[in-house]
Every structure is written in structure tokens, then in C-alpha cells.
XYZ file of C-alpha atoms in Angstrom:
490
model
C 0.069 0.067 -0.059
C 1.225 3.295 -0.627
C 2.623 5.341 2.292
C 0.631 8.229 4.177
C 0.659 11.694 3.358
C 3.245 13.587 4.864
C 2.306 16.044 7.035
C 5.133 18.342 6.266
C 3.621 18.615 2.964
C 0.128 19.506 3.753
C -1.670 22.661 4.164
C -2.809 24.882 7.011
C -5.618 24.164 9.334
C -7.387 26.020 11.955
C -10.630 23.797 13.681
C -9.611 22.479 17.446
C -10.943 19.178 18.072
C -11.256 18.774 22.269
C -9.982 14.983 23.103
C -12.966 12.625 23.557
C -14.122 10.358 25.706
C -12.242 7.728 24.495
C -10.576 4.030 25.828
C -7.351 4.654 26.650
C -4.077 3.537 24.013
C -3.957 -0.197 23.795
C -0.288 -1.512 24.967
C 0.371 -2.502 20.974
C -0.791 1.097 19.513
C 2.579 2.848 18.725
C 3.232 6.375 20.410
C 3.810 8.476 18.057
C 6.045 11.207 20.067
C 8.187 8.998 22.244
C 6.374 11.086 25.228
C 5.544 7.905 27.132
C 8.919 6.362 27.125
C 10.348 9.173 28.618
C 7.328 9.335 31.471
C 6.761 13.042 29.863
C 2.928 13.972 29.892
C 2.003 15.155 26.761
C 0.138 18.490 26.907
C 0.744 20.140 23.518
C -1.166 20.854 20.446
C -0.680 19.175 17.163
C -1.341 20.728 14.037
C -2.463 18.282 11.535
C -2.537 19.377 7.976
C -5.183 18.676 5.070
C -3.460 16.480 2.788
C -3.226 18.070 -1.130
C -5.732 16.252 -3.665
C -3.159 16.541 -6.554
C -2.267 13.645 -8.967
C 0.579 12.579 -6.759
C -1.258 13.405 -3.634
C -3.701 10.643 -4.757
C -1.166 7.963 -5.838
C 0.306 8.529 -2.550
C -3.060 7.963 -0.521
C -4.335 4.821 -2.980
C -3.875 1.816 -0.831
C -7.232 0.251 0.835
C -8.992 1.012 -2.907
C -6.158 -1.184 -4.676
C -6.195 -3.813 -1.695
C -9.781 -4.839 -2.403
C -9.790 -4.695 -5.870
C -6.650 -6.963 -5.799
C -9.181 -9.424 -3.584
C -11.142 -9.543 -6.666
C -9.314 -9.965 -9.783
C -8.850 -13.407 -8.863
C -11.350 -16.170 -8.689
C -14.036 -13.796 -9.975
C -12.222 -12.282 -12.765
C -10.041 -15.493 -14.098
C -12.037 -18.167 -13.223
C -15.786 -17.022 -13.267
C -15.530 -14.751 -16.556
C -13.845 -16.976 -18.880
C -16.334 -19.733 -17.281
C -19.616 -18.034 -17.928
C -18.105 -17.021 -20.912
C -17.095 -20.186 -22.505
C -20.674 -22.076 -21.536
C -23.349 -19.296 -21.757
C -21.514 -16.667 -24.135
C -22.992 -13.334 -22.974
C -25.861 -14.636 -21.221
C -23.955 -13.579 -17.733
C -22.438 -10.266 -19.170
C -25.182 -7.956 -17.113
C -24.090 -9.840 -13.773
C -21.205 -8.269 -13.355
C -21.972 -4.453 -13.688
C -25.158 -4.792 -11.379
C -22.957 -6.714 -8.802
C -20.906 -3.839 -8.954
C -23.140 -1.562 -8.854
C -25.239 -3.152 -5.939
C -22.400 -3.642 -3.873
C -20.828 -0.116 -4.025
C -22.277 1.241 -0.637
C -21.210 -1.473 1.278
C -16.959 -0.792 0.631
C -17.907 2.683 0.289
C -19.814 3.239 3.692
C -16.942 0.640 5.788
C -14.181 2.843 4.613
C -16.100 6.556 4.806
C -16.808 4.938 8.580
C -12.974 4.709 9.034
C -12.391 7.687 7.947
C -15.009 10.148 9.617
C -15.077 8.248 13.005
C -10.861 7.506 13.206
C -12.007 3.683 13.862
C -12.344 0.222 12.535
C -16.073 -0.560 11.555
C -15.977 -3.452 13.404
C -16.200 -1.178 16.576
C -19.775 -0.217 15.186
C -20.223 -4.301 14.600
C -19.352 -4.882 18.662
C -22.163 -1.814 19.475
C -24.156 -3.090 17.543
C -24.472 -6.800 19.030
C -24.214 -5.196 22.586
C -27.020 -6.909 25.017
C -27.903 -9.297 22.027
C -25.158 -11.615 22.952
C -22.179 -9.949 20.594
C -24.013 -11.906 17.451
C -22.588 -9.646 15.070
C -18.738 -10.618 16.324
C -20.032 -14.376 16.036
C -21.361 -14.031 12.723
C -18.486 -12.766 11.256
C -16.137 -15.396 13.106
C -17.971 -18.047 11.924
C -18.036 -16.768 7.977
C -14.199 -16.265 8.346
C -14.022 -20.033 9.089
C -16.470 -20.861 6.235
C -14.401 -19.187 4.120
C -12.001 -21.848 3.925
C -13.886 -22.816 1.139
C -12.701 -19.551 -0.483
C -9.217 -19.915 0.572
C -8.728 -23.239 -0.931
C -10.364 -22.632 -4.408
C -8.306 -19.439 -4.999
C -5.106 -21.685 -4.368
C -6.304 -24.223 -6.539
C -6.734 -21.608 -9.062
C -3.273 -20.367 -8.851
C -1.776 -23.844 -9.072
C -3.755 -24.699 -12.142
C -2.154 -22.007 -13.560
C 1.164 -23.180 -12.030
C 0.671 -26.464 -13.012
C -0.178 -25.396 -17.065
C 3.388 -24.222 -16.640
C 5.209 -26.589 -14.718
C 3.163 -29.832 -14.766
C 5.823 -31.783 -13.192
C 4.222 -31.332 -9.690
C 0.372 -32.681 -9.223
C -1.691 -29.878 -8.824
C -2.770 -30.463 -5.202
C 0.990 -30.086 -4.354
C 0.989 -26.650 -5.992
C -2.252 -25.923 -4.277
C -0.454 -26.768 -0.648
C 2.548 -24.742 -1.631
C 0.364 -21.324 -2.377
C -0.961 -21.619 0.991
C 2.213 -22.475 2.305
C 4.175 -19.492 0.592
C 1.182 -16.566 1.653
C 1.698 -17.817 5.379
C 5.466 -18.089 5.200
C 5.529 -14.129 3.461
C 3.562 -12.977 5.845
C 4.948 -14.592 9.150
C 8.422 -13.805 7.751
C 7.422 -9.916 6.893
C 8.415 -9.777 3.644
C 5.587 -8.765 1.900
C 6.658 -5.543 1.205
C 9.787 -6.940 -0.851
C 7.356 -8.722 -3.436
C 4.649 -6.251 -3.998
C 5.558 -4.102 -6.323
C 6.868 -6.926 -8.373
C 3.197 -8.416 -7.937
C 1.630 -5.116 -8.748
C 3.421 -4.721 -11.678
C 2.906 -8.487 -13.327
C -1.104 -8.076 -12.394
C -0.968 -4.708 -14.443
C 0.845 -6.462 -17.160
C -1.624 -8.978 -17.141
C -4.539 -6.869 -17.343
C -2.971 -4.782 -20.395
C -3.228 -8.118 -22.082
C -6.440 -8.772 -21.059
C -7.697 -5.509 -22.537
C -5.508 -5.582 -25.332
C -6.877 -9.318 -26.083
C -10.401 -7.798 -25.838
C -9.780 -4.918 -27.995
C -8.519 -7.756 -30.955
C -11.236 -10.292 -30.224
C -14.296 -8.439 -29.369
C -17.270 -8.343 -31.704
C -18.884 -5.393 -32.826
C -20.616 -3.214 -29.670
C -23.766 -4.262 -30.365
C -23.526 -7.744 -29.862
C -22.603 -7.869 -26.323
C -24.000 -4.682 -25.000
C -27.363 -5.970 -25.801
C -26.858 -8.503 -23.403
C -26.558 -6.038 -20.485
C -29.758 -5.876 -19.994
C -30.692 -8.227 -17.353
C -32.458 -11.489 -17.960
C -33.068 -14.969 -16.134
C -29.834 -17.255 -15.914
C -29.590 -20.148 -18.758
C -30.546 -23.771 -17.664
C -27.620 -25.219 -15.355
C -26.057 -21.680 -14.951
C -28.005 -21.422 -11.311
C -24.570 -22.218 -9.052
C -22.602 -20.551 -11.624
C -25.016 -17.301 -11.628
C -25.000 -17.060 -7.604
C -20.858 -17.493 -7.729
C -20.812 -14.291 -9.498
C -23.172 -12.273 -7.514
C -21.185 -13.837 -4.333
C -17.692 -12.635 -5.684
C -17.963 -9.940 -8.097
C -16.802 -7.288 -7.921
C -15.335 -8.720 -4.441
C -16.606 -10.405 -1.316
C -18.418 -7.984 1.131
C -16.609 -9.427 3.686
C -13.532 -7.206 1.935
C -15.565 -4.362 3.688
C -13.809 -4.906 7.286
C -10.902 -5.814 5.833
C -10.857 -2.806 3.914
C -11.756 -0.904 7.347
C -8.822 -2.420 9.129
C -6.656 -1.575 6.583
C -7.258 2.212 6.036
C -6.660 1.931 10.378
C -3.280 0.859 9.482
C -2.836 3.628 7.241
C -3.998 5.935 9.469
C -6.147 7.967 7.285
C -8.476 10.691 8.072
C -9.412 10.733 11.540
C -7.796 7.507 12.462
C -4.351 9.659 13.007
C -6.505 12.422 15.212
C -7.972 9.735 17.844
C -4.798 8.232 17.810
C -3.021 11.522 19.204
C -6.120 12.321 21.266
C -5.520 8.999 23.342
C -1.869 10.103 23.930
C -3.300 13.173 25.440
C -2.679 15.808 22.404
C -5.166 18.270 21.705
C -5.511 18.514 17.632
C -5.855 21.030 15.417
C -7.089 20.678 12.046
C -7.092 22.444 8.884
C -10.545 23.184 7.330
C -10.665 20.717 4.839
C -8.416 17.928 6.458
C -11.203 15.141 6.657
C -12.797 16.344 3.592
C -9.641 15.924 1.691
C -9.046 12.960 3.227
C -12.687 11.561 1.536
C -11.754 12.922 -2.053
C -8.789 10.831 -2.313
C -10.448 8.023 -0.520
C -13.042 8.418 -3.052
C -10.789 8.150 -6.228
C -9.375 5.149 -4.823
C -11.955 3.152 -4.328
C -13.456 4.435 -7.890
C -10.874 4.033 -9.640
C -9.868 0.675 -8.347
C -13.442 -0.422 -8.702
C -14.090 0.769 -12.081
C -10.636 -0.911 -13.779
C -11.788 -4.047 -12.059
C -15.505 -3.655 -13.369
C -14.143 -3.292 -16.750
C -11.729 -5.843 -16.585
C -14.457 -8.431 -15.496
C -16.108 -8.136 -18.205
C -13.377 -8.236 -20.815
C -12.498 -11.185 -19.007
C -16.327 -13.091 -19.889
C -16.595 -11.469 -23.403
C -13.006 -12.597 -24.737
C -13.870 -16.310 -22.996
C -17.151 -16.003 -25.026
C -15.700 -14.812 -28.374
C -12.566 -17.567 -28.248
C -13.816 -20.442 -25.971
C -17.811 -20.670 -26.636
C -17.421 -21.508 -30.507
C -15.305 -24.379 -29.507
C -17.164 -25.750 -26.817
C -13.984 -25.357 -24.627
C -14.807 -24.905 -20.570
C -12.237 -23.976 -17.875
C -12.162 -27.294 -15.632
C -10.234 -29.621 -13.341
C -6.094 -29.088 -13.792
C -6.305 -27.894 -17.511
C -7.756 -24.521 -16.202
C -5.061 -22.632 -16.892
C -3.850 -23.790 -20.021
C -7.290 -23.326 -21.157
C -7.153 -20.237 -20.064
C -4.004 -19.006 -21.460
C -4.955 -20.880 -24.538
C -7.346 -17.543 -25.049
C -4.176 -15.435 -25.251
C -1.955 -17.651 -26.990
C -4.445 -18.079 -29.928
C -4.471 -14.463 -29.975
C -0.442 -13.279 -29.660
C 0.888 -16.655 -30.125
C 2.835 -18.856 -27.599
C 5.117 -16.597 -26.601
C 2.518 -14.511 -24.164
C 1.906 -17.752 -22.436
C 4.487 -17.047 -19.895
C 2.838 -13.472 -19.610
C -0.194 -14.961 -18.648
C 0.716 -17.572 -16.693
C 3.115 -15.398 -14.821
C 0.309 -12.398 -14.468
C -2.481 -15.197 -13.111
C -0.360 -16.896 -10.497
C 0.266 -13.043 -9.190
C -3.370 -12.184 -9.385
C -4.392 -15.085 -7.661
C -1.820 -15.418 -5.352
C -2.029 -11.907 -4.261
C -5.842 -12.415 -3.840
C -4.611 -15.645 -1.214
C -2.479 -13.672 0.002
C -4.422 -10.804 1.034
C -7.454 -13.169 2.363
C -4.669 -14.710 4.927
C -3.601 -11.447 6.002
C -7.324 -9.648 6.135
C -9.647 -12.576 7.259
C -7.032 -13.253 9.709
C -7.311 -9.723 11.164
C -11.133 -10.191 11.163
C -11.182 -13.095 13.046
C -8.761 -11.744 15.560
C -10.877 -8.699 15.821
C -13.748 -10.797 16.360
C -12.059 -12.888 19.423
C -10.620 -10.328 21.553
C -14.182 -8.312 21.616
C -15.969 -11.301 22.550
C -13.011 -12.123 25.074
C -11.525 -9.110 26.418
C -8.775 -10.997 28.058
C -7.179 -11.421 25.270
C -6.589 -8.074 24.144
C -2.830 -8.036 24.348
C -0.090 -8.001 21.538
C 1.234 -11.841 22.381
C -2.296 -13.182 22.681
C -3.307 -10.916 19.351
C -0.330 -12.741 17.426
C -1.354 -16.041 18.397
C -5.133 -15.772 17.291
C -3.714 -13.894 13.812
C -1.272 -16.904 13.136
C -3.830 -19.801 14.562
C -6.321 -18.895 12.064
C -3.754 -18.640 9.601
C -2.485 -22.347 10.549
C -5.981 -23.535 10.890
C -6.815 -22.337 7.131
C -4.123 -24.078 5.993
C -4.961 -27.455 7.558
C -8.456 -27.326 6.407
C -7.810 -25.580 3.152
C -5.572 -28.397 2.794
C -8.173 -31.259 3.462
C -10.820 -29.575 0.915
C -7.766 -29.837 -1.798
C -7.031 -32.915 -1.349
C -10.638 -33.923 -1.057
C -12.016 -32.304 -3.829
C -9.630 -30.879 -6.413
C -12.204 -29.097 -8.916
C -10.839 -25.232 -8.901
C -13.876 -24.081 -10.414
C -16.616 -26.529 -8.562
C -15.159 -25.458 -5.411
C -14.664 -21.505 -5.866
C -18.520 -21.606 -7.206
C -19.529 -23.425 -3.974
C -17.083 -20.545 -1.933
C -18.706 -17.921 -4.194
C -22.513 -19.005 -2.903
C -21.704 -19.134 0.568
C -20.069 -15.424 0.229
C -23.226 -14.182 -1.702
C -25.569 -15.725 1.385
C -23.556 -14.326 4.201
C -23.284 -11.106 1.974
C -26.774 -9.284 2.920
C -26.375 -9.172 6.528
C -22.798 -7.827 6.674
C -24.162 -5.122 4.192
C -27.078 -4.019 6.781
C -24.281 -3.802 9.260
C -22.263 -1.338 7.257
C -25.320 0.928 6.565
C -26.305 0.419 10.490
C -22.857 1.426 11.544
C -23.053 5.071 9.621
C -26.778 5.525 10.706
C -26.342 4.863 14.268
C -22.679 6.121 15.063
C -22.266 9.458 13.370
C -22.511 12.088 15.841
C -23.894 15.710 14.814
C -20.327 17.290 14.018
C -20.359 13.867 11.528
C -23.330 15.185 10.046
C -21.604 16.870 6.827
C -19.780 13.290 5.796
C -22.890 11.549 6.052
C -23.986 9.715 2.838
C -26.496 11.515 0.895
C -30.155 10.156 0.747
C -29.773 8.818 -2.584
C -26.944 6.609 -1.536
C -28.645 6.043 1.658
C -31.044 4.547 -0.770
C -29.078 2.956 -3.102
C -27.572 1.033 -0.236
C -30.843 -0.520 1.215
C -31.341 -1.631 -2.803
C -28.181 -3.300 -2.766
C -29.075 -5.153 0.372
C -32.872 -5.789 -0.772
C -31.301 -6.982 -4.154
C -28.746 -9.316 -2.620
C -31.673 -10.837 -0.247
C -33.951 -11.648 -3.642
C -31.157 -13.144 -5.296
C -30.191 -15.440 -2.407
C -33.390 -16.256 -2.109
C -34.143 -17.185 -5.772
C -31.258 -19.100 -5.885
C -31.448 -20.943 -2.572
C -35.409 -21.947 -3.730
C -34.461 -23.457 -7.571
C -31.375 -25.200 -6.371
C -32.368 -26.636 -3.080
C -36.255 -25.946 -1.753
C -37.982 -26.812 -5.021
C -36.379 -29.954 -5.586
C -36.517 -30.868 -1.641
C -40.204 -30.287 -1.864
C -41.154 -31.619 -5.033
């Protein structure tokens, strides 16, 4: 992720915020001034300048939006997109832009909450559950465990790309190595060294996808006409639900995105941290407004690029694979997808596509291993406050990753079908999504103070968000009825 803007480069500010009635600083939170180490009681005012909003500032502020997009430009794009195009042509193309529209506010609200309130949205989840058995934390913790299918499916997809280039190891062993390498990099703390290389590889991969789209694309009228919603084709119900679950990404990425924003110390996060240390904070008039502008750009740019790329994957799959009846499946998934591009550019593009596909899918596995473990850790320490210390947090974080590694390996050897496992995981993600979406709306509605009112979403955005929740409920119910209830009751 990009570093936080340099405070010395920011503009003057004037508004003063009094210290809030917040809990004491946790032992794992950094002391920015060294006052705690010297025993001095900080009493001075800290001035925080508004960040700039130019091109360079936008680039430096980007991070949580890109990280969220990286969780989507993986299984959904590389696996669901070409599979839908290969099997059903353009029939499911409309699902992609509509999924992006329905889910937009789930991610926007979570990130907005963190910037304005200066805390993870999981604080709001906890408040919602007080006096009600802390059910949102239990719900999110259970979802984290159920997402084992997701991590196994993504690892299998990455393994299929590796197997296409290096078939000397079985698919299952490649998948386990993908899981192990993700955990190893996280535990070693060496992910920064890989970040640039992975991002550049994904960019090259995305460029190849778009070039193939422009070279292979039929007349726009042929596929644009399929953007009107229609019922899914016969036999496509599981894939239909899977696409709603994974495009643009899963809704549980919203609290992950909120946690990443906390780590980036954007907006009011830095203000609250200084206030917990006893400082008065003097803010520029546009401090928070400019942070919100930068966050919206980060999210919107990443969101639009992700959506266009996803549609391109499906269209190219429909053009190249559908006419010859070739569908990505089993261990041949990687080579089938690579054939789309070798048929377009020649055999020389094969290593580029494999490297890009591996980078995209591996980064998704890696990001989920970190983000989902953080969410599970937060659920645990909020359910049992005695665990809220650095050592126990680290044990929970790593213990969850070990659990995922073991359970994911069992799924990989028990069901070595990349496309099927990812479709199951995607459908489960769809079923979890309406409640998580509702929690994000409630977080904004119930926790913004009168001082935060200028930064509330508009009524139109609230209506948009409720439409998203209702849409996901209807889609989930429709698939559950047709796929499971109607056959059960005849």
C-alpha cells in the first residue's frame, strides 16, 4: 500500500477538536512522539494539515481500494469470467456491472466510517451486538471459518495456472505450496519486497487482457445488448450465484478494507490516536474533506478498472472458447485460459499470462490470509477482552492462518476441482453478504455524531445501499429456492 501523506507537505488548518472520551491507548498502539517512553505528560497541541488532492497525492493515498480490488481480480475475474463466457456466451454478462452497482455502498460505507469516526467499523459491529449476545462478532467469526472453501478454491486456481507451466508437480501439491508461501511471507514480514513485483505483473496481465479484448471483441452491439437483466440459462444457477458472490469481491472485504484504512492512519484515525495520547489536535478546515476525496478516488478508480477487466474476461471467453465448446475445468483450467491469449498473440505470450494469472490469484490468497485473519482476531478479542494484548492477538492471528492452512489442504485433496470449489465458496459468500451489508449501513446511521453530519452519505446513497441489501436478499432467496428448496419439496 502507498505510504501516508507526509504531514510536512500539507496545508495550514484551523479547527480545534477537544480530546474525546475514548478508551485508553492499547499496549500495541504506537506512541508517535516518544512521550510515553520518557515519562513526560504530553500537553501541547498538534497541528495536522489537510492533504493535497493532486495527482501525486492521489497516487500516494491509494492503498485500501487497490487492496480490495486485488481480492476481486483473482477468482472472480480469472475463473468465473472465462467460465461464464465459455459456457453461456454473453448471457451472464449483465451480472458483472449489476453486482458492482449493488455492492458499491457496502465498501464505500465501511471505508467512510473509518475515515470519519477514526476507528475500524468492527467497533460499530460490536456496539450493535451489545446486549444481544454480540451476535455480529459471532456471525463474522463463523463467516471467517466458512471462508476456508474460498481460500482453498483460490489456491487451486493459482495452482492450475502453475501446473499449466510446470506440470512436474501434482495440482494439489502446487495448491498447498501456494497456501504455505502466503503464510511464510506474512510471518517473515517480507511482503513489501514482493508488493511492487506483484502489482507490476498484475498490471501487465490486465493490459494483455484488455488488448485481447480489443483484438477479439465483436461489434459492441453484440454484447452491449446483453446488459439488460435476464434469468440465468438452464444449468447456470450455481455459476449465476457464484458471480453475485465474488464480483466485485466478497462483502466481508469491507471490514478488511476498514482495518487496512486504520493501519494507513488516514482521516480521523490519526486524530483519534493523538487524542488518546492526551494531545489537543488542530485541524485544517479541509482536513477530513480532502481525505474523503482521496479515498473516493482510490475506491472509484480501482472499482471501475476492476469492473471493466471482469467484463473483458467474460467477453473474450465468449468469443474464443464458446464457439469451440472449451470450458475451463479441473487441472486444465490454467492452460485453457492461457489458450485464449496464445490464440490471439502467439505462443510467446504464454509465460506472461501464466505469470500474471499466478500473481493475481496468489495476491488474492495472500490478501485474504492477512485480512480475514485480522477480522477473526478482532472478533475474538472483542468477545473476550482478556485476550486483547499483543501476544494473544498474534497467537490468534497466526492460529487462524494455521487452521486455514490445515483445513484448506484437506479441501484441496478432498475436492481438487478449482472451478467447483470456488463456485461453492462464492455462493456461500453471497448468502453471508446481506447481513454484512446491513451492518455497514447501520454503522453509518447509528454512530455518526452531529459533528459528523456533513460527512454522512446522501439520502440517495442510503437508498442505493438499501437497494443493494434487498437485491442480494432476493437473489439469494431465488437461488436457494430453485437449487435446493424446490427439488426438496417436489
